[in-house]
Each structure stands twice: as structure tokens, then as C-alpha cells.
């Protein structure tokens, strides 16, 4: 078989024959339903062509209840199934309904017992996401499997089976690349697929460790994607996370390095000197990143997309975040967590990050969009607006923003574009206090 992972599942019920061989882990694997209200021919309703699995829709109403009831009877200890049957039943059930938590839990038990290779579940999840790209249970189980792979001694044991590469760093890199590809495919199949983008953030945090190289590579690789999906806020939210993380890795880590140097000078020791040298080497790449240039490129991308695709509010919201980050770098404004979402590893649920007072201020400033009826209903006054204002910033960046907004308002013919530009200008006035 080589590097190809083969999993065979079959269902012995009338009309679903012969057994189907499902090749998992092969590039281009995909599952889908073939519209067919009734069985017109005496043949198997399952079709496999070039690793593309198709199931005629008429058989789902028989197949899904069958495997569902069979698994429930097993969980209730009313029917015995051996390990191979459990793998086959859960595989079939999850391909038809990946949000059935019990089936994923059974496969967790099989993985922990050493019966099931965790890589096979990554392949199964990847296949299920081609049909159900937003399935929350699939993403949750995927993170659980990845946690098993990155636990102590997990990767070396897998390497002996030939499942991954030889070097630990290379194995981690392959896992990261595979997850990035899975997330990209799922994001393309379902608009604003925040489950996929949140999983991508989790991978960066727990597998890639938010290294500068990976963050820069992600900025480059997702640029084309967001250009083709200008209304998908989840994709731009991901880029905001990348930019925010870059600033934290470069600016914040540089301050930590300075503090460590001061401590080491006060209490010199050979071990601390070696640690300091290693820290300096690690921060060398981070300090070489041109953050203002990166933010300027992001602002240029945003301007180009706004000009080419008028009337998309997502682009204006993204512009606000990039402008705020520019002001943070040039004026030492507090860095907000508006673009950071984290996945708690203990309960596998998405949690909102804690916002700083600056984040609260930015969120309030964005409320200027609703200066019409909604604002008056909430008692919006000039005094409230004055209190929301931030200190006056450097005039160069704001002046360019005002010129850009004026240009858009003077040339656009789209009603929504004019409305978004006006709202952005009001936000500028409120944020800058000018």
C-alpha cells in the first residue's frame, strides 16, 4: 500500500452490496450524495470513482437508522460488536452524520486502547468535512486527535510505524501543512466558516507555536483567498489574528528580552548566559520583521479590494483594525485582542478572549456606525461621543485615511459603498478625536 492508508467499511443490509473500499488519506478524497429519490436499478447505491465516494440519496433513509441503532444497542450493552465492526459502523455513521458525538467518543476509546490509528481519524474527519465543512463535532474531535499526536512520546512511536517522517520537526511541519489544507478546503466550501478558521488558529497556537516564519507564511498564503472572498469576515478576522500575533511576537518579546538582559547583568551565571544567548538568537528573526511595512501592505490590499469590489462592509471593518494596529505601532496605543479567538484544550469549546480596556474602547468607537435610529434609542449624545475619543494621533496616517475616504465618496456610485465610507469616516472622527 505504500503511504496510502486504507480503511474498509461495509454495511450488511438489503440493497447495500457489495462491500465498499474507501481509500482515506489519498489526495482529493471527497464524499457526496447522488440525487436519486428511489432505487431504479438492481445495483449497489454506493459509487467509488477515483477516490470520490458517492452515495445514492435513496439509501440514506435506510442506512443511517440502521448503523445508528446498531451503535446505540452496543452502547446500551444490548448487542456485542467486535473492534472491527465498531470501526466500520462508526465510520459509516460519521460519513452520513458527522455531528453524532457518541460515534466520535467510541472512536476516541478505540484510539486510547491502541486499536485505531489516530491518523485514520484525521483522514476520516477530512473526508467528512468535504460534505459537512462546518461540522463542529468533527473539528472538536480533530483537535482531540492532534492533541494525542503531540503528547509526549506520541510522535516517536508513530514514526516507527512509518506514518510520518523521521524528524520530529518535520513531522510537526507536515501536520501543520495538512491542517492548513483541510481548513482552506472547508473554508472554501462554506462561507464564513468560523469553525474552520478557529481551528486554523488553534493549530498555529498549539502545533506551530506562532513562530514568525509561520505567521508570515500564513499572511502570504491567505492573501489570494481573502481577495477571492471579499465578503467573508472570518478570513479577514484570521489575517487580523496573524497581524496581531506578529506584533506581539516582535514588540512584546523584544521587551521581555531587554528585561532578561537586565536581570542577567545583575545576577550573572554561565547557565543564564547560555539561555540569554539562545533567546537573543530566537529574537533575531522577530526583530528583523518590518511591521510598519507589513501593515502598509495590508492597508494597500484593503484599498485595492475596496476600489475593485465596492459595497462590502467586511473590507471596511478590516481597514479599521489595520489602521488601529498602525496607530498602535506609531503611538504606542495599547494592543487589543479583537482578532484573537482561542480554543480551550480541556473541553474543546471555543472561548472568547478577554478584552482589554482598549478593546472595549475600540468596540465602542465602532458603534458610531449606528448613529441613526439605534443610536438615539440608546441615548447617544455629543457628550458620549466626546468621552469615546482617543488622544490626538499623528496627522500623517489620519490625513491619508481622510483623503482615501473622500476619494471613495466622490467617485463611487454604489449606495452601500457610500454608506460604509461615511460610517468609516465617522469612526475616524470619533477614534482620533478630530
CSV table of C-alpha atoms in Angstrom, one decimal:
chain,number,residue,atom,x,y,z
A,1,UNK,CA,0.0,0.0,0.0
A,2,UNK,CA,2.9,2.4,0.5
A,3,UNK,CA,1.9,5.6,2.1
A,4,UNK,CA,-1.8,5.1,1.4
A,5,UNK,CA,-3.9,4.4,4.4
A,6,UNK,CA,-6.8,2.0,3.5
A,7,UNK,CA,-9.9,1.6,5.6
A,8,UNK,CA,-12.7,-0.8,4.6
A,9,UNK,CA,-16.2,-0.4,5.9
A,10,UNK,CA,-19.3,-2.3,4.9
A,11,UNK,CA,-22.9,-2.5,5.8
A,12,UNK,CA,-24.8,-5.7,5.6
A,13,UNK,CA,-28.3,-4.5,4.9
A,14,UNK,CA,-30.6,-5.3,1.9
A,15,UNK,CA,-29.7,-3.2,-1.1
A,16,UNK,CA,-26.3,-2.1,0.1
A,17,UNK,CA,-23.9,-4.5,-1.5
A,18,UNK,CA,-21.1,-5.2,-2.3
A,19,UNK,CA,-18.7,-4.0,0.4
A,20,UNK,CA,-17.2,-0.6,-0.4
A,21,UNK,CA,-13.5,0.0,-0.2
A,22,UNK,CA,-12.8,3.6,1.0
A,23,UNK,CA,-9.4,5.0,0.5
A,24,UNK,CA,-8.6,7.5,3.1
A,25,UNK,CA,-5.6,9.8,3.2
A,26,UNK,CA,-5.4,10.0,-0.6
A,27,UNK,CA,-5.2,13.5,-2.1
A,28,UNK,CA,-8.6,14.6,-3.4
A,29,UNK,CA,-10.8,12.3,-1.3
A,30,UNK,CA,-14.4,13.5,-1.2
A,31,UNK,CA,-17.8,12.3,-0.3
A,32,UNK,CA,-21.2,13.4,-1.7
A,33,UNK,CA,-24.8,12.4,-2.2
A,34,UNK,CA,-26.1,11.4,-5.6
A,35,UNK,CA,-29.6,12.7,-6.1
A,36,UNK,CA,-31.7,9.6,-6.6
A,37,UNK,CA,-35.2,9.5,-4.9
A,38,UNK,CA,-35.7,5.8,-5.5
A,39,UNK,CA,-33.8,2.7,-6.5
A,40,UNK,CA,-34.2,2.3,-10.2
A,41,UNK,CA,-31.6,-0.3,-10.8
A,42,UNK,CA,-30.6,-3.5,-9.1
A,43,UNK,CA,-27.1,-2.4,-8.2
A,44,UNK,CA,-25.2,-1.0,-5.2
A,45,UNK,CA,-26.1,2.6,-4.3
A,46,UNK,CA,-22.5,3.3,-3.4
A,47,UNK,CA,-20.2,4.5,-6.1
A,48,UNK,CA,-16.4,5.0,-5.8
A,49,UNK,CA,-14.7,6.7,-8.7
A,50,UNK,CA,-11.1,7.9,-8.5
A,51,UNK,CA,-11.3,8.1,-4.6
A,52,UNK,CA,-14.6,10.1,-4.9
A,53,UNK,CA,-17.3,8.4,-2.8
A,54,UNK,CA,-20.9,8.9,-3.9
A,55,UNK,CA,-24.0,7.6,-2.1
A,56,UNK,CA,-27.4,7.5,-3.8
A,57,UNK,CA,-29.7,9.5,-1.7
A,58,UNK,CA,-32.5,6.9,-1.6
A,59,UNK,CA,-30.5,4.5,0.6
A,60,UNK,CA,-29.6,7.1,3.3
A,61,UNK,CA,-33.0,6.8,5.0
A,62,UNK,CA,-32.3,3.0,5.4
A,63,UNK,CA,-28.6,3.1,6.0
A,64,UNK,CA,-28.4,5.9,8.6
A,65,UNK,CA,-31.1,4.5,11.0
A,66,UNK,CA,-29.5,1.0,10.7
A,67,UNK,CA,-26.0,2.0,11.8
A,68,UNK,CA,-27.4,4.5,14.3
A,69,UNK,CA,-29.5,1.9,16.1
A,70,UNK,CA,-26.7,-0.7,15.9
A,71,UNK,CA,-24.3,1.6,17.7
A,72,UNK,CA,-26.8,2.6,20.3
A,73,UNK,CA,-27.5,-1.0,21.1
A,74,UNK,CA,-23.8,-1.5,21.6
A,75,UNK,CA,-23.5,1.5,23.9
A,76,UNK,CA,-26.5,0.2,25.9
A,77,UNK,CA,-24.8,-3.2,26.1
A,78,UNK,CA,-27.7,-4.9,24.4
A,79,UNK,CA,-25.6,-6.1,21.4
A,80,UNK,CA,-22.0,-7.1,21.1
A,81,UNK,CA,-19.7,-5.7,18.4
A,82,UNK,CA,-16.1,-6.5,17.9
A,83,UNK,CA,-13.5,-3.8,17.3
A,84,UNK,CA,-13.5,-4.2,13.6
A,85,UNK,CA,-17.3,-3.9,13.5
A,86,UNK,CA,-17.2,-0.8,15.7
A,87,UNK,CA,-14.7,0.9,13.3
A,88,UNK,CA,-16.9,0.1,10.3
A,89,UNK,CA,-20.1,1.1,11.9
A,90,UNK,CA,-18.8,4.4,13.3
A,91,UNK,CA,-17.0,5.2,10.1
A,92,UNK,CA,-20.3,4.7,8.1
A,93,UNK,CA,-22.3,6.7,10.6
A,94,UNK,CA,-20.0,9.6,10.7
A,95,UNK,CA,-19.7,9.9,7.0
A,96,UNK,CA,-23.5,10.3,6.9
A,97,UNK,CA,-23.9,12.3,10.1
A,98,UNK,CA,-20.5,13.7,11.5
A,99,UNK,CA,-22.2,15.5,14.4
A,100,UNK,CA,-23.1,12.3,16.2
A,101,UNK,CA,-21.0,12.7,19.3
A,102,UNK,CA,-21.4,9.1,20.5
A,103,UNK,CA,-19.7,7.8,17.4
A,104,UNK,CA,-16.7,10.1,17.9
A,105,UNK,CA,-16.5,9.0,21.5
A,106,UNK,CA,-16.4,5.4,20.6
A,107,UNK,CA,-13.5,6.1,18.2
A,108,UNK,CA,-11.8,8.0,21.0
A,109,UNK,CA,-11.9,4.9,23.1
A,110,UNK,CA,-10.6,2.8,20.3
A,111,UNK,CA,-7.6,5.2,19.8
A,112,UNK,CA,-6.8,5.2,23.6
A,113,UNK,CA,-6.9,1.4,23.6
A,114,UNK,CA,-4.4,1.3,20.7
A,115,UNK,CA,-6.9,-0.4,18.4
A,116,UNK,CA,-7.3,2.5,16.0
A,117,UNK,CA,-4.5,4.6,14.5
A,118,UNK,CA,-5.3,8.3,15.2
A,119,UNK,CA,-4.1,9.2,11.7
A,120,UNK,CA,-7.0,7.3,10.3
A,121,UNK,CA,-9.4,9.5,12.2
A,122,UNK,CA,-7.7,12.6,10.8
A,123,UNK,CA,-8.4,11.1,7.3
A,124,UNK,CA,-11.9,10.3,8.2
A,125,UNK,CA,-12.6,13.8,9.5
A,126,UNK,CA,-11.1,15.3,6.4
A,127,UNK,CA,-13.4,13.2,4.2
A,128,UNK,CA,-16.5,14.1,6.4
A,129,UNK,CA,-15.6,17.8,6.1
A,130,UNK,CA,-15.9,17.7,2.3
A,131,UNK,CA,-19.6,17.1,2.7
A,132,UNK,CA,-20.2,18.8,6.1
A,133,UNK,CA,-17.4,21.6,6.2
A,134,UNK,CA,-18.9,23.3,9.3
A,135,UNK,CA,-19.5,20.2,11.4
A,136,UNK,CA,-18.5,21.4,15.0
A,137,UNK,CA,-18.1,17.8,16.3
A,138,UNK,CA,-15.7,16.9,13.5
A,139,UNK,CA,-13.5,19.9,14.3
A,140,UNK,CA,-13.6,19.2,18.0
A,141,UNK,CA,-12.6,15.6,17.5
A,142,UNK,CA,-9.9,16.6,15.1
A,143,UNK,CA,-8.3,18.8,17.8
A,144,UNK,CA,-8.5,16.0,20.3
A,145,UNK,CA,-6.7,13.6,17.9
A,146,UNK,CA,-4.0,16.2,17.3
A,147,UNK,CA,-3.5,16.6,21.0
A,148,UNK,CA,-2.9,12.9,21.2
A,149,UNK,CA,-0.3,13.1,18.5
A,150,UNK,CA,1.6,15.9,20.1
A,151,UNK,CA,1.7,14.4,23.6
A,152,UNK,CA,5.0,13.2,25.0
A,153,UNK,CA,6.3,10.1,23.2
A,154,UNK,CA,3.4,10.0,20.7
A,155,UNK,CA,5.2,11.2,17.7
A,156,UNK,CA,8.3,8.9,18.1
A,157,UNK,CA,6.0,5.9,18.4
A,158,UNK,CA,4.2,6.8,15.3
A,159,UNK,CA,7.4,7.3,13.4
A,160,UNK,CA,8.3,3.6,13.9
A,161,UNK,CA,5.1,2.7,12.0
A,162,UNK,CA,6.1,4.8,9.0
A,163,UNK,CA,3.1,7.0,9.3
A,164,UNK,CA,5.0,10.3,9.4
A,165,UNK,CA,8.5,11.4,8.6
A,166,UNK,CA,11.7,10.8,10.5
A,167,UNK,CA,12.5,14.1,12.2
A,168,UNK,CA,10.1,15.4,14.9
A,169,UNK,CA,10.3,19.0,13.5
A,170,UNK,CA,9.5,17.7,10.0
A,171,UNK,CA,6.5,15.6,11.4
A,172,UNK,CA,5.1,18.7,13.1
A,173,UNK,CA,5.6,20.7,9.9
A,174,UNK,CA,3.7,18.1,7.9
A,175,UNK,CA,0.8,18.0,10.4
A,176,UNK,CA,0.6,21.8,10.2
A,177,UNK,CA,0.6,21.9,6.5
A,178,UNK,CA,-2.1,19.2,6.3
A,179,UNK,CA,-4.3,21.0,8.7
A,180,UNK,CA,-3.9,24.3,6.8
A,181,UNK,CA,-5.0,22.5,3.6
A,182,UNK,CA,-8.0,20.9,5.4
A,183,UNK,CA,-9.1,24.3,6.8
A,184,UNK,CA,-8.7,26.0,3.4
A,185,UNK,CA,-10.8,23.4,1.7
A,186,UNK,CA,-13.5,23.7,4.3
A,187,UNK,CA,-13.5,27.5,4.3
A,188,UNK,CA,-14.0,27.4,0.5
A,189,UNK,CA,-16.9,25.0,0.7
A,190,UNK,CA,-18.9,27.0,3.3
A,191,UNK,CA,-19.0,30.8,3.6
A,192,UNK,CA,-17.9,32.4,6.8
A,193,UNK,CA,-16.9,29.1,8.2
A,194,UNK,CA,-15.6,30.3,11.6
A,195,UNK,CA,-15.2,26.7,12.8
A,196,UNK,CA,-12.6,26.1,10.1
A,197,UNK,CA,-10.8,29.4,10.8
A,198,UNK,CA,-10.9,29.0,14.5
A,199,UNK,CA,-9.3,25.5,14.1
A,200,UNK,CA,-6.6,27.1,12.0
A,201,UNK,CA,-5.8,29.5,14.8
A,202,UNK,CA,-5.7,26.6,17.2
A,203,UNK,CA,-3.2,24.8,15.0
A,204,UNK,CA,-1.0,27.8,14.9
A,205,UNK,CA,-1.1,28.2,18.7
A,206,UNK,CA,-0.6,24.5,19.6
A,207,UNK,CA,1.4,23.0,16.7
A,208,UNK,CA,3.2,25.9,15.0
A,209,UNK,CA,3.7,27.8,18.3
A,210,UNK,CA,3.0,31.1,16.5
A,211,UNK,CA,6.6,31.3,15.1
A,212,UNK,CA,7.3,34.4,13.0
A,213,UNK,CA,8.1,32.3,9.9
A,214,UNK,CA,4.7,30.5,10.1
A,215,UNK,CA,2.8,33.8,10.7
A,216,UNK,CA,4.5,35.4,7.6
A,217,UNK,CA,3.8,32.3,5.5
A,218,UNK,CA,0.2,32.3,6.5
A,219,UNK,CA,-0.2,36.0,5.7
A,220,UNK,CA,1.2,35.3,2.2
A,221,UNK,CA,-0.8,32.1,1.6
A,222,UNK,CA,-4.2,33.6,2.6
A,223,UNK,CA,-3.8,36.8,0.7
A,224,UNK,CA,-5.2,35.4,-2.5
A,225,UNK,CA,-8.0,33.6,-0.6
A,226,UNK,CA,-9.4,36.7,1.0
A,227,UNK,CA,-9.1,38.6,-2.3
A,228,UNK,CA,-11.4,36.0,-3.8
A,229,UNK,CA,-13.8,36.1,-0.8
A,230,UNK,CA,-14.2,39.8,0.0
A,231,UNK,CA,-17.4,39.2,2.0
A,232,UNK,CA,-16.1,36.5,4.2
A,233,UNK,CA,-15.3,38.2,7.5
A,234,UNK,CA,-13.8,35.0,9.0
A,235,UNK,CA,-10.9,35.1,6.6
A,236,UNK,CA,-10.1,38.7,7.3
A,237,UNK,CA,-10.5,38.0,11.0
A,238,UNK,CA,-7.8,35.4,10.6
A,239,UNK,CA,-5.5,37.9,9.0
A,240,UNK,CA,-6.1,40.3,11.9
A,241,UNK,CA,-5.1,37.5,14.2
A,242,UNK,CA,-1.9,37.0,12.2
A,243,UNK,CA,-1.0,40.7,12.3
A,244,UNK,CA,-1.8,40.9,16.0
A,245,UNK,CA,0.3,37.9,16.7
A,246,UNK,CA,3.2,39.3,14.7
A,247,UNK,CA,3.2,42.5,16.8
A,248,UNK,CA,3.1,40.5,20.0
A,249,UNK,CA,6.0,38.3,18.9
A,250,UNK,CA,8.2,41.2,17.9
A,251,UNK,CA,7.3,44.1,20.1
A,252,UNK,CA,6.4,42.2,23.3
A,253,UNK,CA,9.2,39.6,23.1
A,254,UNK,CA,11.7,42.4,22.5
A,255,UNK,CA,10.7,44.0,25.8
A,256,UNK,CA,11.0,40.6,27.5
A,257,UNK,CA,14.4,40.2,26.1
A,258,UNK,CA,15.5,43.6,27.5
A,259,UNK,CA,14.2,42.7,30.9
A,260,UNK,CA,16.0,39.3,30.9
A,261,UNK,CA,19.3,41.1,29.9
A,262,UNK,CA,18.9,43.5,32.8
A,263,UNK,CA,18.3,40.6,35.2
A,264,UNK,CA,21.3,38.6,33.8
A,265,UNK,CA,23.6,41.6,34.2
A,266,UNK,CA,22.6,41.9,37.8
A,267,UNK,CA,22.9,38.2,38.5
A,268,UNK,CA,25.5,36.8,36.1
A,269,UNK,CA,25.8,33.0,35.7
A,270,UNK,CA,27.1,30.6,32.9
A,271,UNK,CA,23.6,28.9,32.6
A,272,UNK,CA,21.8,32.2,32.4
A,273,UNK,CA,24.3,33.5,29.8
A,274,UNK,CA,23.6,30.5,27.6
A,275,UNK,CA,19.9,31.0,28.0
A,276,UNK,CA,20.3,34.7,27.1
A,277,UNK,CA,22.3,33.8,24.0
A,278,UNK,CA,19.6,31.4,22.9
A,279,UNK,CA,16.9,34.0,23.5
A,280,UNK,CA,18.8,36.6,21.5
A,281,UNK,CA,19.1,34.2,18.6
A,282,UNK,CA,15.4,33.3,18.7
A,283,UNK,CA,14.5,37.0,18.7
A,284,UNK,CA,16.9,38.0,15.9
A,285,UNK,CA,14.4,36.9,13.2
A,286,UNK,CA,11.5,38.6,15.1
A,287,UNK,CA,13.3,41.9,15.3
A,288,UNK,CA,14.1,41.8,11.6
A,289,UNK,CA,10.4,41.8,10.6
A,290,UNK,CA,9.3,45.1,9.1
A,291,UNK,CA,6.0,45.5,10.9
A,292,UNK,CA,5.1,49.0,9.6
A,293,UNK,CA,5.8,47.7,6.1
A,294,UNK,CA,3.6,44.7,6.6
A,295,UNK,CA,0.7,46.9,7.9
A,296,UNK,CA,1.2,49.3,4.9
A,297,UNK,CA,0.9,46.3,2.5
A,298,UNK,CA,-2.3,45.2,4.3
A,299,UNK,CA,-3.7,48.6,4.0
A,300,UNK,CA,-2.8,48.7,0.3
A,301,UNK,CA,-4.5,45.4,-0.2
A,302,UNK,CA,-7.6,46.7,1.6
A,303,UNK,CA,-7.7,49.8,-0.5
A,304,UNK,CA,-7.4,47.8,-3.7
A,305,UNK,CA,-10.2,45.5,-2.7
A,306,UNK,CA,-12.4,48.4,-1.7
A,307,UNK,CA,-11.9,50.0,-5.1
A,308,UNK,CA,-12.4,46.8,-7.1
A,309,UNK,CA,-15.3,45.4,-5.0
A,310,UNK,CA,-17.4,48.2,-3.7
A,311,UNK,CA,-20.2,47.7,-1.2
A,312,UNK,CA,-18.6,45.1,1.1
A,313,UNK,CA,-18.7,46.0,4.8
A,314,UNK,CA,-16.1,43.3,5.7
A,315,UNK,CA,-13.4,45.3,3.9
A,316,UNK,CA,-14.2,48.5,5.8
A,317,UNK,CA,-14.2,46.6,9.2
A,318,UNK,CA,-10.8,45.1,8.3
A,319,UNK,CA,-9.5,48.5,7.4
A,320,UNK,CA,-10.4,49.8,10.9
A,321,UNK,CA,-8.4,47.0,12.6
A,322,UNK,CA,-5.3,47.6,10.4
A,323,UNK,CA,-5.5,51.3,11.0
A,324,UNK,CA,-5.7,50.8,14.7
A,325,UNK,CA,-2.6,48.5,14.6
A,326,UNK,CA,-0.7,51.2,12.7
A,327,UNK,CA,-1.6,53.7,15.3
A,328,UNK,CA,-0.5,51.2,18.0
A,329,UNK,CA,3.0,50.9,16.5
A,330,UNK,CA,3.4,54.6,15.8
A,331,UNK,CA,1.9,56.0,19.0
A,332,UNK,CA,2.2,53.1,21.5
A,333,UNK,CA,-1.5,52.6,21.8
A,334,UNK,CA,-2.5,49.5,23.8
A,335,UNK,CA,-2.7,46.4,21.7
A,336,UNK,CA,-6.2,44.9,21.6
A,337,UNK,CA,-7.4,41.3,21.4
A,338,UNK,CA,-10.2,42.0,18.9
A,339,UNK,CA,-8.9,39.4,16.5
A,340,UNK,CA,-7.8,36.6,18.7
A,341,UNK,CA,-10.0,33.6,19.3
A,342,UNK,CA,-8.8,30.6,21.3
A,343,UNK,CA,-9.9,27.1,21.7
A,344,UNK,CA,-9.8,25.7,25.2
A,345,UNK,CA,-7.9,22.4,25.1
A,346,UNK,CA,-9.7,20.9,28.1
A,347,UNK,CA,-13.3,21.0,27.0
A,348,UNK,CA,-12.7,21.6,23.2
A,349,UNK,CA,-15.0,24.5,23.1
A,350,UNK,CA,-14.5,27.9,21.5
A,351,UNK,CA,-14.0,30.6,24.1
A,352,UNK,CA,-13.9,34.3,23.7
A,353,UNK,CA,-10.7,36.0,24.6
A,354,UNK,CA,-10.5,38.5,27.4
A,355,UNK,CA,-10.6,42.1,26.1
A,356,UNK,CA,-8.5,44.8,27.4
A,357,UNK,CA,-9.9,48.3,28.2
A,358,UNK,CA,-8.5,49.4,24.8
A,359,UNK,CA,-10.6,46.7,23.1
A,360,UNK,CA,-13.7,48.0,24.8
A,361,UNK,CA,-12.9,51.5,23.7
A,362,UNK,CA,-12.4,50.3,20.1
A,363,UNK,CA,-15.7,48.4,20.2
A,364,UNK,CA,-17.5,51.4,21.5
A,365,UNK,CA,-15.9,53.6,18.8
A,366,UNK,CA,-17.2,51.2,16.2
A,367,UNK,CA,-20.7,51.8,17.5
A,368,UNK,CA,-20.6,55.1,15.5
A,369,UNK,CA,-21.9,53.1,12.6
A,370,UNK,CA,-25.3,53.2,14.2
A,371,UNK,CA,-25.6,56.9,14.6
A,372,UNK,CA,-29.1,56.9,13.2
A,373,UNK,CA,-32.1,55.4,14.9
A,374,UNK,CA,-30.4,52.9,17.0
A,375,UNK,CA,-28.0,55.5,18.5
A,376,UNK,CA,-30.8,57.8,19.5
A,377,UNK,CA,-32.6,54.9,21.1
A,378,UNK,CA,-29.6,54.2,23.3
A,379,UNK,CA,-29.3,57.8,24.4
A,380,UNK,CA,-26.3,58.6,22.2
A,381,UNK,CA,-25.2,62.2,22.8
A,382,UNK,CA,-22.4,64.5,21.9
A,383,UNK,CA,-21.1,64.1,25.4
A,384,UNK,CA,-20.9,60.4,25.0
A,385,UNK,CA,-19.1,60.8,21.7
A,386,UNK,CA,-16.6,63.2,23.3
A,387,UNK,CA,-15.8,60.6,26.1
A,388,UNK,CA,-15.2,57.9,23.5
A,389,UNK,CA,-12.4,59.9,21.8
A,390,UNK,CA,-8.8,58.8,22.0
A,391,UNK,CA,-5.8,61.2,22.2
A,392,UNK,CA,-5.0,63.0,19.0
A,393,UNK,CA,-2.7,60.9,16.8
A,394,UNK,CA,0.0,61.7,14.3
A,395,UNK,CA,-1.6,63.6,11.4
A,396,UNK,CA,0.1,61.8,8.5
A,397,UNK,CA,-1.8,58.5,8.7
A,398,UNK,CA,-5.2,60.1,9.5
A,399,UNK,CA,-4.8,62.6,6.7
A,400,UNK,CA,-4.2,59.8,4.2
A,401,UNK,CA,-7.3,58.0,5.5
A,402,UNK,CA,-9.4,61.1,5.2
A,403,UNK,CA,-8.2,61.6,1.6
A,404,UNK,CA,-9.0,57.9,0.8
A,405,UNK,CA,-12.5,58.2,2.1
A,406,UNK,CA,-13.1,61.5,0.3
A,407,UNK,CA,-11.9,59.9,-2.9
A,408,UNK,CA,-14.3,56.9,-2.5
A,409,UNK,CA,-17.2,59.2,-1.7
A,410,UNK,CA,-16.5,61.4,-4.7
A,411,UNK,CA,-16.2,58.6,-7.2
A,412,UNK,CA,-18.4,55.7,-6.0
A,413,UNK,CA,-21.9,55.2,-7.4
A,414,UNK,CA,-22.8,52.3,-5.1
A,415,UNK,CA,-25.2,53.2,-2.3
A,416,UNK,CA,-23.7,50.7,0.2
A,417,UNK,CA,-20.2,51.8,-0.6
A,418,UNK,CA,-21.1,55.4,0.2
A,419,UNK,CA,-22.8,54.3,3.4
A,420,UNK,CA,-19.8,52.3,4.6
A,421,UNK,CA,-17.3,55.0,3.7
A,422,UNK,CA,-19.4,57.6,5.6
A,423,UNK,CA,-19.5,55.3,8.6
A,424,UNK,CA,-15.8,54.7,8.4
A,425,UNK,CA,-15.2,58.5,8.4
A,426,UNK,CA,-17.4,58.9,11.4
A,427,UNK,CA,-15.4,56.2,13.2
A,428,UNK,CA,-12.1,58.1,12.3
A,429,UNK,CA,-13.5,61.3,13.8
A,430,UNK,CA,-14.5,59.5,16.9
A,431,UNK,CA,-11.4,57.4,17.3
A,432,UNK,CA,-8.9,60.3,16.5
A,433,UNK,CA,-10.9,63.0,18.3
A,434,UNK,CA,-10.6,65.4,15.4
